Amino acid sequence: MAGILLFAYFSGVLATRLGLPAFLGYLGVGVALGVAGFAGDPLLHLFADLGIYLLLFTVGLGLRPGRLVRKEVWLTGAFQLLLLPVLALALHALGLVQNPLALLVLAVALVNPSTVLLARVLQGKGELSALHGQVALGVSVFLDVVSLTLLILLGFQGVGPSGFLVLAFPLFRPLLARLFHLAQGGELQLLLGLALALLGAELARFLQAPEALGALFMGLGLARYPGAGEMAERLWALRETFLLAFFLRAGLAVGPDGVFAGLLLLLLLLLKPASLFLPLVLQGFRARTAFLVGVGLGTYSEFGVVAAGVLQGLGHISSQGVGAVALAVGGSFLLGAPLLQKAHALYERWEPWLKRWERPGLHPDEEPHGVLGARWLVVGMGRMGVAAYRFLTGQGERVVGLDSDPAKVEYHAAKGRRVLYGDAEDPALWEGLDLNGVEGVVLALPDLEARLRATKALRAKGFGGVVGAVSYAQEEDAQLLEAGVDVVFHPLLEAGERLAEKVLQASRA
């Protein structure tokens, strides 16, 4: 196992040097091990399951449950189900599955996008709470729930009506909040988060429901609870370590059999982004939001491999069929991850054509055209942004905040702060924003790409004021300064220096 982890490490380093996500290197290692005849390891499978549970638990912590029932979520998700007949006919025509019940089960499993891949990339880019990220995750979870419902109705894998009880896990919120309140230290919060993720999975298993879904809905029980975000941050390193095993296992599932059928299934993947883009623009959303959601959900689900394996055990699909499904799922991961990483650049390239599909008039995700007479603009209203906003207003300055999370905008508006919805990575925001009278912009965004895009867009617009940006690594400084940033601030480094300064002053007092 140690040798496999070292192999994965060097592959991850190579992938990042090539500008790709590290987990694509892990997938490649899994494929290579599978070709070499490695069948897996009990510890590998245990770590992979833990990674999925922790990821979906932390996703649940950051989700807004009310958004799962929003019209754009369930209507877009329902539109995705129109792909079921196409996938079922393809599976039948390729000779992979003949039994009608098995066809429906496997088609449902493939219609689902990969929540794991989506959440992994969005969180890495700091877009998990952005409007397009929340809509994409909402649709993904909606389809998970639909899959669970269909599987229960079909009696698949012995899942009974009790499986619906996983939807009631958020009702445990008073008890979960009490447990969270007792966890005073970071170590206890870490332990509680791990325990709750496993508890959700084990309860779901007891209820004969998908275990990962149990972890997700257990996380929803603490969604938006004060301090829950800190728990998610503490679980991050542990979760990432275990997720390495998940991607290794996904690569192992890709075998040499069924290559032709797997490639044809990959071609059908082209239908998914269109089936997501169209319903969103028809509901009045901007083409950009619809495109980002479509790219985010344009993969097959890893559950497709699991479903194919179970159907093989029941005698409904051959090993060649399992290999074809695994190749299609693994291939969708390999294609989908780079597309997700470059989604903003791709939209800019295709924007003239995509915008033709927009409906006229105001959109639900409309961005502002003015800054309400502000002299300072704070972009990204997380902890760093709120601190900057408070300081500037305390100095008597007129300040406006921008954030891509509508829930944050509503929260700050309720607090009396002037905060508007706006996605800093959207060039159209800066092109249409009147910056007359604005002296400076503070970029308190977690993602380097977002800071670079915002700075370049500001300078391209001709903005001559001061631009300040956070930098979380000294390697980022040169890129930020080259893009046009005037002031670079290192919150982690300078906070440590400031703490040491205060301690030194206190010792000399």
Coordinates of C-alpha atoms in Angstrom, one line a residue:
M1 CA 0.0 0.0 0.0
A2 CA 2.9 2.4 0.8
G3 CA 4.4 1.9 -2.7
I4 CA 1.0 2.6 -4.3
L5 CA 0.7 5.9 -2.3
L6 CA 4.2 7.0 -3.4
F7 CA 3.3 6.1 -7.0
A8 CA 0.2 8.2 -6.7
Y9 CA 2.1 11.1 -5.1
F10 CA 4.6 11.3 -8.0
S11 CA 1.7 11.0 -10.5
G12 CA -0.1 13.8 -8.7
V13 CA 3.0 16.0 -8.9
L14 CA 3.3 15.3 -12.6
A15 CA -0.4 16.2 -13.2
T16 CA -0.1 19.5 -11.4
R17 CA 3.1 20.4 -13.3
L18 CA 1.0 19.8 -16.5
G19 CA -1.6 22.2 -15.2
L20 CA -4.1 19.4 -14.4
P21 CA -5.8 18.5 -11.1
A22 CA -3.7 16.1 -9.0
F23 CA -6.5 13.5 -8.8
L24 CA -6.2 12.9 -12.6
G25 CA -2.8 11.5 -11.8
Y26 CA -4.4 9.3 -9.2
L27 CA -6.9 8.0 -11.7
G28 CA -4.0 7.2 -14.1
V29 CA -2.3 5.2 -11.4
G30 CA -5.5 3.3 -10.8
V31 CA -5.8 2.5 -14.5
A32 CA -2.1 1.4 -14.7
L33 CA -2.5 -0.9 -11.6
G34 CA -5.7 -2.4 -13.1
V35 CA -3.9 -3.2 -16.4
A36 CA -1.0 -4.7 -14.3
G37 CA -3.5 -7.1 -12.7
F38 CA -3.8 -5.4 -9.3
A39 CA -7.3 -6.3 -7.9
G40 CA -7.4 -3.8 -5.0
D41 CA -6.7 -3.8 -1.3
P42 CA -9.1 -3.8 1.7
L43 CA -7.4 -0.8 3.1
L44 CA -7.7 1.0 -0.2
H45 CA -11.4 0.4 -0.4
L46 CA -11.9 1.5 3.2
F47 CA -10.0 4.7 2.6
A48 CA -12.0 5.3 -0.6
D49 CA -15.3 5.0 1.2
L50 CA -14.2 7.3 4.0
G51 CA -13.1 9.9 1.5
I52 CA -16.6 9.9 -0.2
Y53 CA -18.4 10.1 3.2
L54 CA -16.2 13.0 4.4
L55 CA -16.5 14.9 1.1
L56 CA -20.3 14.6 0.9
F57 CA -20.6 15.4 4.6
T58 CA -18.7 18.6 4.2
V59 CA -20.7 19.4 1.0
G60 CA -23.8 19.0 3.2
L61 CA -22.4 21.4 5.7
G62 CA -22.1 24.1 3.0
L63 CA -25.4 23.5 1.2
R64 CA -28.6 25.5 1.7
P65 CA -31.4 22.9 2.0
G66 CA -34.0 25.4 0.7
R67 CA -32.2 25.5 -2.7
L68 CA -32.8 21.8 -3.3
V69 CA -36.4 22.5 -3.8
R70 CA -36.0 25.7 -5.8
K71 CA -37.7 25.6 -9.2
E72 CA -34.5 25.9 -11.2
V73 CA -33.1 22.8 -9.4
W74 CA -36.0 20.4 -9.7
L75 CA -37.1 21.6 -13.2
T76 CA -33.5 21.3 -14.6
G77 CA -33.1 17.9 -12.8
A78 CA -36.4 16.7 -14.3
F79 CA -35.3 17.7 -17.8
Q80 CA -32.2 15.5 -17.3
L81 CA -34.4 12.5 -16.9
L82 CA -35.4 12.9 -20.6
L83 CA -32.0 11.3 -21.3
L84 CA -33.1 8.0 -19.8
P85 CA -34.7 6.6 -23.0
V86 CA -31.6 7.5 -25.1
L87 CA -29.2 5.8 -22.6
A88 CA -31.4 2.8 -22.2
L89 CA -31.7 2.3 -26.0
A90 CA -27.9 2.7 -26.4
L91 CA -27.2 0.1 -23.7
H92 CA -29.6 -2.3 -25.3
A93 CA -28.3 -1.7 -28.9
L94 CA -24.7 -2.2 -27.7
G95 CA -25.8 -5.6 -26.2
L96 CA -24.6 -4.6 -22.8
V97 CA -27.9 -5.1 -21.0
Q98 CA -31.1 -6.8 -22.2
N99 CA -33.4 -7.0 -19.1
P100 CA -35.7 -4.0 -19.1
L101 CA -35.4 -3.5 -15.3
A102 CA -31.6 -3.7 -15.5
L103 CA -31.6 -1.2 -18.4
L104 CA -33.6 1.4 -16.4
V105 CA -31.4 0.9 -13.3
L106 CA -28.2 1.4 -15.2
A107 CA -29.6 4.3 -17.2
V108 CA -30.6 6.1 -14.0
A109 CA -27.2 5.5 -12.5
L110 CA -25.5 7.0 -15.6
V111 CA -27.8 10.0 -15.8
N112 CA -26.6 11.2 -12.5
P113 CA -23.5 13.4 -12.6
S114 CA -20.5 12.8 -10.3
T115 CA -21.3 14.7 -7.2
V116 CA -17.8 13.8 -5.9
L117 CA -16.0 15.2 -8.9
L118 CA -18.2 18.3 -9.0
A119 CA -17.8 19.1 -5.4
R120 CA -14.0 18.4 -5.4
V121 CA -13.3 20.8 -8.3
L122 CA -15.8 23.6 -7.2
Q123 CA -14.4 23.6 -3.7
G124 CA -10.8 23.7 -5.0
K125 CA -11.7 26.8 -7.0
G126 CA -13.7 28.4 -4.2
E127 CA -17.0 28.3 -6.2
L128 CA -18.9 25.9 -4.0
S129 CA -21.1 28.7 -2.7
A130 CA -21.3 30.6 -6.0
L131 CA -24.7 30.7 -7.6
H132 CA -23.8 28.3 -10.4
G133 CA -22.1 26.0 -7.9
Q134 CA -25.1 25.9 -5.7
V135 CA -27.5 25.2 -8.6
A136 CA -25.2 22.5 -10.0
L137 CA -24.9 20.8 -6.6
G138 CA -28.7 21.2 -6.1
V139 CA -29.4 19.5 -9.4
S140 CA -26.9 16.8 -8.6
V141 CA -28.4 16.1 -5.2
F142 CA -31.9 16.2 -6.7
L143 CA -30.9 13.5 -9.2
D144 CA -29.3 11.5 -6.4
V145 CA -32.7 11.6 -4.5
V146 CA -34.5 10.7 -7.7
S147 CA -32.2 7.7 -8.2
L148 CA -32.7 6.6 -4.7
T149 CA -36.5 6.9 -5.1
L150 CA -36.4 4.9 -8.4
L151 CA -34.2 2.2 -6.9
I152 CA -36.4 1.8 -4.0
L153 CA -39.5 1.6 -6.1
L154 CA -37.8 -1.0 -8.3
G155 CA -36.6 -3.0 -5.4
F156 CA -33.0 -2.7 -6.6
Q157 CA -30.5 -4.3 -4.3
G158 CA -33.0 -5.0 -1.6
V159 CA -33.5 -1.3 -0.8
G160 CA -36.9 -0.9 1.1
P161 CA -39.1 2.0 1.9
S162 CA -37.0 2.7 5.0
G163 CA -34.4 4.2 2.7
F164 CA -36.5 7.4 2.5
L165 CA -35.6 8.0 6.2
V166 CA -32.2 9.4 5.2
L167 CA -34.2 12.5 4.1
A168 CA -35.1 13.0 7.7
F169 CA -31.5 13.3 8.9
P170 CA -31.5 17.1 8.8
L171 CA -34.3 16.9 11.4
F172 CA -31.6 15.8 13.9
R173 CA -30.4 19.5 13.8
P174 CA -31.2 20.3 17.5
L175 CA -29.2 17.2 18.7
L176 CA -26.4 17.9 16.3
A177 CA -26.2 21.5 17.3
R178 CA -26.0 20.5 20.9
L179 CA -23.1 18.0 20.2
F180 CA -21.4 20.7 18.1
H181 CA -21.7 23.2 21.0
L182 CA -19.9 20.8 23.3
A183 CA -16.9 20.6 21.0
Q184 CA -14.9 23.5 22.2
G185 CA -11.6 22.7 20.5
G186 CA -10.5 22.1 17.0
E187 CA -9.5 18.5 17.8
L188 CA -13.0 17.8 19.1
Q189 CA -14.7 19.4 16.1
L190 CA -12.5 17.2 13.8
L191 CA -13.5 14.1 15.8
L192 CA -17.2 15.0 15.8
G193 CA -17.2 15.7 12.1
L194 CA -15.6 12.3 11.3
A195 CA -18.0 10.6 13.7
L196 CA -21.1 12.3 12.2
A197 CA -20.0 11.4 8.6
L198 CA -19.6 7.8 9.6
L199 CA -22.8 7.8 11.6
G200 CA -24.8 9.1 8.5
A201 CA -23.2 6.4 6.3
E202 CA -23.9 3.6 8.9
L203 CA -27.5 4.7 9.5
A204 CA -28.1 4.8 5.7
R205 CA -26.6 1.3 5.4
F206 CA -29.0 0.1 8.2
L207 CA -31.9 1.7 6.4
Q208 CA -30.7 0.1 3.1
A209 CA -30.0 3.4 1.4
P210 CA -26.8 4.6 -0.3
E211 CA -24.3 5.2 2.4
A212 CA -22.8 8.3 0.8
L213 CA -26.2 9.9 0.7
G214 CA -26.6 9.3 4.4
A215 CA -23.3 11.3 5.1
L216 CA -24.6 14.1 2.8
F217 CA -27.9 14.5 4.6
M218 CA -26.2 14.2 8.0
G219 CA -24.1 17.2 7.0
L220 CA -27.2 19.0 6.0
G221 CA -28.3 18.8 9.6
L222 CA -25.6 21.3 10.5
A223 CA -25.8 23.4 7.3
R224 CA -25.2 27.1 8.0
Y225 CA -24.9 26.5 11.7
P226 CA -22.5 29.0 13.2
G227 CA -19.0 27.5 13.2
A228 CA -19.9 24.6 10.9
G229 CA -17.6 26.1 8.2
E230 CA -14.7 25.8 10.6
M231 CA -15.5 22.1 11.1
A232 CA -15.5 21.6 7.3
E233 CA -12.1 23.4 7.0
R234 CA -10.6 21.1 9.7
L235 CA -11.9 18.0 7.9
W236 CA -10.3 19.2 4.6
A237 CA -6.8 17.6 4.9
L238 CA -8.3 14.3 6.2
R239 CA -10.9 14.2 3.5
E240 CA -8.3 14.9 0.7
T241 CA -6.1 12.1 1.9
F242 CA -8.9 9.6 1.8
L243 CA -10.2 10.8 -1.5
L244 CA -6.9 9.8 -3.1
A245 CA -7.9 6.2 -2.5
F246 CA -11.3 6.9 -4.1
F247 CA -9.7 8.0 -7.4
L248 CA -7.3 5.1 -7.3
R249 CA -10.2 2.8 -7.0
A250 CA -12.1 4.5 -9.9
G251 CA -9.1 4.0 -12.1
L252 CA -8.9 0.3 -11.2
A253 CA -12.4 -0.2 -12.5
V254 CA -11.3 0.7 -16.1
G255 CA -10.4 -2.5 -17.8
P256 CA -9.4 -3.4 -21.4
D257 CA -12.8 -5.0 -22.2
G258 CA -15.6 -3.2 -23.7
V259 CA -13.5 -0.3 -25.2
F260 CA -15.7 0.2 -28.2
A261 CA -18.9 0.3 -26.2
G262 CA -17.3 2.6 -23.6
L263 CA -16.2 5.1 -26.2
L264 CA -19.7 5.1 -27.7
L265 CA -21.2 5.8 -24.2
L266 CA -18.7 8.7 -24.0
L267 CA -20.1 10.2 -27.2
L268 CA -23.5 10.2 -25.6
L269 CA -22.0 12.4 -22.8
L270 CA -22.3 15.3 -25.2
L271 CA -26.0 15.3 -24.7
K272 CA -25.7 16.1 -21.0
P273 CA -24.5 19.7 -21.0
A274 CA -27.1 20.7 -23.6
S275 CA -29.9 19.1 -21.5
L276 CA -28.8 21.3 -18.6
F277 CA -28.0 24.5 -20.5
L278 CA -31.4 24.7 -22.3
P279 CA -33.8 24.5 -19.3
L280 CA -31.8 27.1 -17.4
V281 CA -31.8 29.7 -20.2
L282 CA -35.5 29.0 -20.8
Q283 CA -36.1 29.8 -17.1
G284 CA -34.4 33.2 -17.7
F285 CA -30.9 32.6 -16.4
R286 CA -28.0 34.1 -18.2
A287 CA -26.1 31.9 -20.6
R288 CA -23.0 32.1 -18.4
T289 CA -24.7 30.5 -15.4
A290 CA -26.4 27.9 -17.5
F291 CA -23.1 27.0 -19.3
L292 CA -21.1 26.7 -16.0
V293 CA -23.9 24.4 -14.6
G294 CA -23.9 22.3 -17.8
V295 CA -20.1 21.8 -17.7
G296 CA -20.2 21.1 -14.0
L297 CA -22.7 18.3 -14.4
G298 CA -21.4 17.0 -17.7
T299 CA -20.0 13.7 -16.4
Y300 CA -21.3 10.2 -15.6
S301 CA -21.6 9.2 -12.0
E302 CA -19.2 6.8 -10.2
F303 CA -22.4 5.1 -9.1
G304 CA -22.7 3.8 -12.6
V305 CA -19.7 1.5 -12.0
V306 CA -21.2 0.3 -8.7
A307 CA -24.6 -0.4 -10.3
A308 CA -22.9 -2.3 -13.2
G309 CA -21.0 -4.4 -10.7
V310 CA -24.2 -5.3 -8.8
L311 CA -26.0 -6.1 -12.1
Q312 CA -23.2 -8.4 -13.0
G313 CA -23.6 -10.3 -9.8
L314 CA -27.3 -10.7 -10.6
G315 CA -26.4 -12.0 -14.1
H316 CA -27.8 -9.0 -16.1
I317 CA -24.5 -7.7 -17.5
S318 CA -21.2 -9.3 -18.5
S319 CA -17.7 -8.4 -17.4
Q320 CA -17.3 -6.8 -20.8
G321 CA -20.3 -4.6 -20.0
V322 CA -18.9 -3.6 -16.6
G323 CA -15.6 -2.7 -18.3
A324 CA -17.5 -0.5 -20.9
V325 CA -19.4 1.3 -18.2
A326 CA -16.2 1.8 -16.1
L327 CA -14.4 3.1 -19.2
A328 CA -17.2 5.6 -19.9
V329 CA -17.3 6.8 -16.3
G330 CA -13.5 7.0 -16.0
G331 CA -13.3 8.7 -19.3
S332 CA -16.0 11.2 -18.3
F333 CA -13.8 12.0 -15.2
L334 CA -10.7 12.6 -17.3
L335 CA -12.6 14.8 -19.8
G336 CA -14.8 16.5 -17.3
A337 CA -12.1 17.6 -14.8
P338 CA -10.1 19.8 -17.2
L339 CA -13.3 21.2 -18.6
L340 CA -14.4 22.2 -15.2
Q341 CA -11.1 23.8 -14.5
K342 CA -11.3 25.8 -17.7
A343 CA -15.0 26.5 -17.7
H344 CA -14.7 30.3 -17.4
A345 CA -12.2 30.5 -20.3
L346 CA -14.3 28.3 -22.5
Y347 CA -17.4 30.5 -21.9
E348 CA -15.4 33.6 -22.9
R349 CA -14.4 31.9 -26.1
W350 CA -18.0 30.8 -27.0
E351 CA -19.8 33.7 -25.4
P352 CA -21.1 35.3 -28.6
W353 CA -22.8 32.1 -29.7
L354 CA -24.1 31.1 -26.2
K355 CA -25.6 34.5 -25.5
R356 CA -27.9 34.1 -28.5
W357 CA -29.9 31.6 -26.4
E358 CA -30.5 34.1 -23.6
R359 CA -34.0 35.3 -23.1
P360 CA -34.4 39.1 -23.2
G361 CA -35.1 41.2 -20.0
L362 CA -33.8 40.9 -16.5
H363 CA -32.4 37.6 -15.3
P364 CA -32.5 36.0 -11.9
D365 CA -28.7 36.2 -11.8
E366 CA -28.5 39.8 -13.1
E367 CA -25.4 41.6 -12.1
P368 CA -25.2 45.3 -11.0
H369 CA -24.3 48.2 -13.3
G370 CA -23.4 50.7 -10.6
V371 CA -21.7 50.8 -7.2
L372 CA -24.2 53.1 -5.3
G373 CA -21.7 56.0 -5.2
A374 CA -19.0 53.9 -3.3
R375 CA -15.4 55.0 -3.3
W376 CA -14.2 51.4 -2.4
L377 CA -15.2 48.1 -3.7
V378 CA -14.6 44.9 -1.6
V379 CA -14.9 41.7 -3.8
G380 CA -15.5 38.5 -1.8
M381 CA -17.4 38.9 1.4
G382 CA -15.9 36.1 3.4
R383 CA -14.0 36.7 6.6
M384 CA -11.2 38.7 5.0
G385 CA -13.7 40.7 2.9
V386 CA -16.0 41.5 5.8
A387 CA -13.0 42.6 7.9
A388 CA -11.9 44.9 5.1
Y389 CA -15.4 46.2 4.7
R390 CA -15.7 47.0 8.4
F391 CA -12.4 48.8 8.5
L392 CA -13.1 51.0 5.5
T393 CA -16.6 51.9 6.8
G394 CA -15.0 52.6 10.2
Q395 CA -12.7 55.1 8.5
G396 CA -15.7 56.9 7.1
E397 CA -15.3 55.6 3.6
R398 CA -18.3 54.7 1.3
V399 CA -18.0 51.0 0.6
V400 CA -19.9 48.4 -1.4
G401 CA -19.2 44.7 -1.3
L402 CA -19.6 42.1 -4.1
D403 CA -20.1 38.4 -3.7
S404 CA -21.2 35.5 -6.0
D405 CA -23.2 33.8 -3.3
P406 CA -26.8 35.1 -3.2
A407 CA -27.3 33.8 0.4
K408 CA -24.3 35.9 1.6
V409 CA -25.7 38.9 -0.2
E410 CA -29.0 38.5 1.6
Y411 CA -27.2 37.9 5.0
H412 CA -25.1 41.1 4.7
A413 CA -28.1 43.1 3.5
A414 CA -30.0 42.0 6.6
K415 CA -27.0 43.3 8.6
G416 CA -27.3 46.7 7.0
R417 CA -24.3 46.3 4.8
R418 CA -24.3 47.4 1.1
V419 CA -23.5 44.2 -0.7
L420 CA -24.5 43.3 -4.2
Y421 CA -24.5 40.1 -6.2
G422 CA -21.7 39.8 -8.7
D423 CA -19.3 37.1 -9.9
A424 CA -15.8 38.5 -10.1
E425 CA -14.7 35.9 -12.7
D426 CA -17.4 37.2 -15.1
P427 CA -15.9 39.7 -17.5
A428 CA -19.4 41.0 -18.2
L429 CA -19.6 42.2 -14.6
W430 CA -16.6 44.5 -15.0
E431 CA -17.6 45.6 -18.6
G432 CA -21.0 46.8 -17.4
L433 CA -20.0 48.1 -14.0
D434 CA -19.8 51.9 -13.8
L435 CA -16.6 52.5 -11.6
N436 CA -16.7 56.4 -11.7
G437 CA -15.7 57.6 -8.3
V438 CA -14.2 54.3 -7.2
E439 CA -10.7 54.9 -5.8
G440 CA -9.8 51.3 -5.0
V441 CA -10.8 47.6 -5.2
V442 CA -10.0 45.0 -2.5
L443 CA -9.9 41.4 -3.9
A444 CA -10.5 39.1 -1.0
L445 CA -11.2 36.0 -3.1
P446 CA -9.9 32.6 -2.2
D447 CA -9.1 31.4 -5.7
L448 CA -6.0 32.8 -7.5
E449 CA -7.7 32.5 -10.9
A450 CA -10.6 34.6 -9.8
R451 CA -8.2 37.3 -8.5
L452 CA -6.2 37.3 -11.7
R453 CA -9.3 37.5 -13.9
A454 CA -10.8 40.3 -11.9
T455 CA -7.6 42.3 -12.0
K456 CA -7.1 41.9 -15.7
A457 CA -10.7 42.8 -16.4
L458 CA -10.4 46.0 -14.3
R459 CA -7.2 47.1 -16.0
A460 CA -8.6 46.2 -19.4
K461 CA -11.6 48.5 -18.6
G462 CA -9.1 51.3 -17.9
F463 CA -9.5 51.4 -14.1
G464 CA -6.7 53.5 -12.8
G465 CA -7.4 53.2 -9.0
V466 CA -5.6 51.0 -6.5
V467 CA -6.2 47.3 -6.6
G468 CA -5.3 45.2 -3.5
A469 CA -5.4 41.4 -3.4
V470 CA -4.7 38.7 -0.9
S471 CA -2.0 36.2 -1.7
Y472 CA -1.9 32.8 0.0
A473 CA 1.6 31.8 -1.3
Q474 CA 4.6 33.9 -2.3
E475 CA 4.5 32.1 -5.7
E476 CA 1.3 34.0 -6.4
D477 CA 2.8 37.4 -6.0
A478 CA 4.5 37.7 -9.4
Q479 CA 1.3 36.7 -11.2
L480 CA -0.8 39.2 -9.3
L481 CA 1.6 42.0 -9.8
E482 CA 2.0 41.3 -13.5
A483 CA -1.8 41.3 -13.8
G484 CA -2.0 44.8 -12.4
V485 CA -2.4 44.4 -8.6
D486 CA -0.8 47.3 -6.6
V487 CA -0.9 45.9 -3.1
V488 CA -0.4 42.3 -2.2
F489 CA -1.3 41.1 1.3
H490 CA -0.3 37.7 2.8
P491 CA -2.9 37.0 5.5
L492 CA -1.3 33.9 6.9
L493 CA 2.3 35.2 6.9
E494 CA 1.5 38.7 8.1
A495 CA -0.9 37.5 10.8
G496 CA 1.9 35.4 12.3
E497 CA 4.3 38.4 12.2
R498 CA 1.7 40.6 13.8
L499 CA 1.1 38.1 16.5
A500 CA 4.8 37.8 17.2
E501 CA 5.0 41.6 17.3
K502 CA 2.2 41.9 19.9
V503 CA 3.8 39.1 22.0
L504 CA 7.2 40.9 21.9
Q505 CA 5.6 44.2 22.9
A506 CA 3.8 42.6 25.8
S507 CA 7.0 41.0 27.1
R508 CA 8.7 44.4 27.1
A509 CA 5.9 46.3 28.7

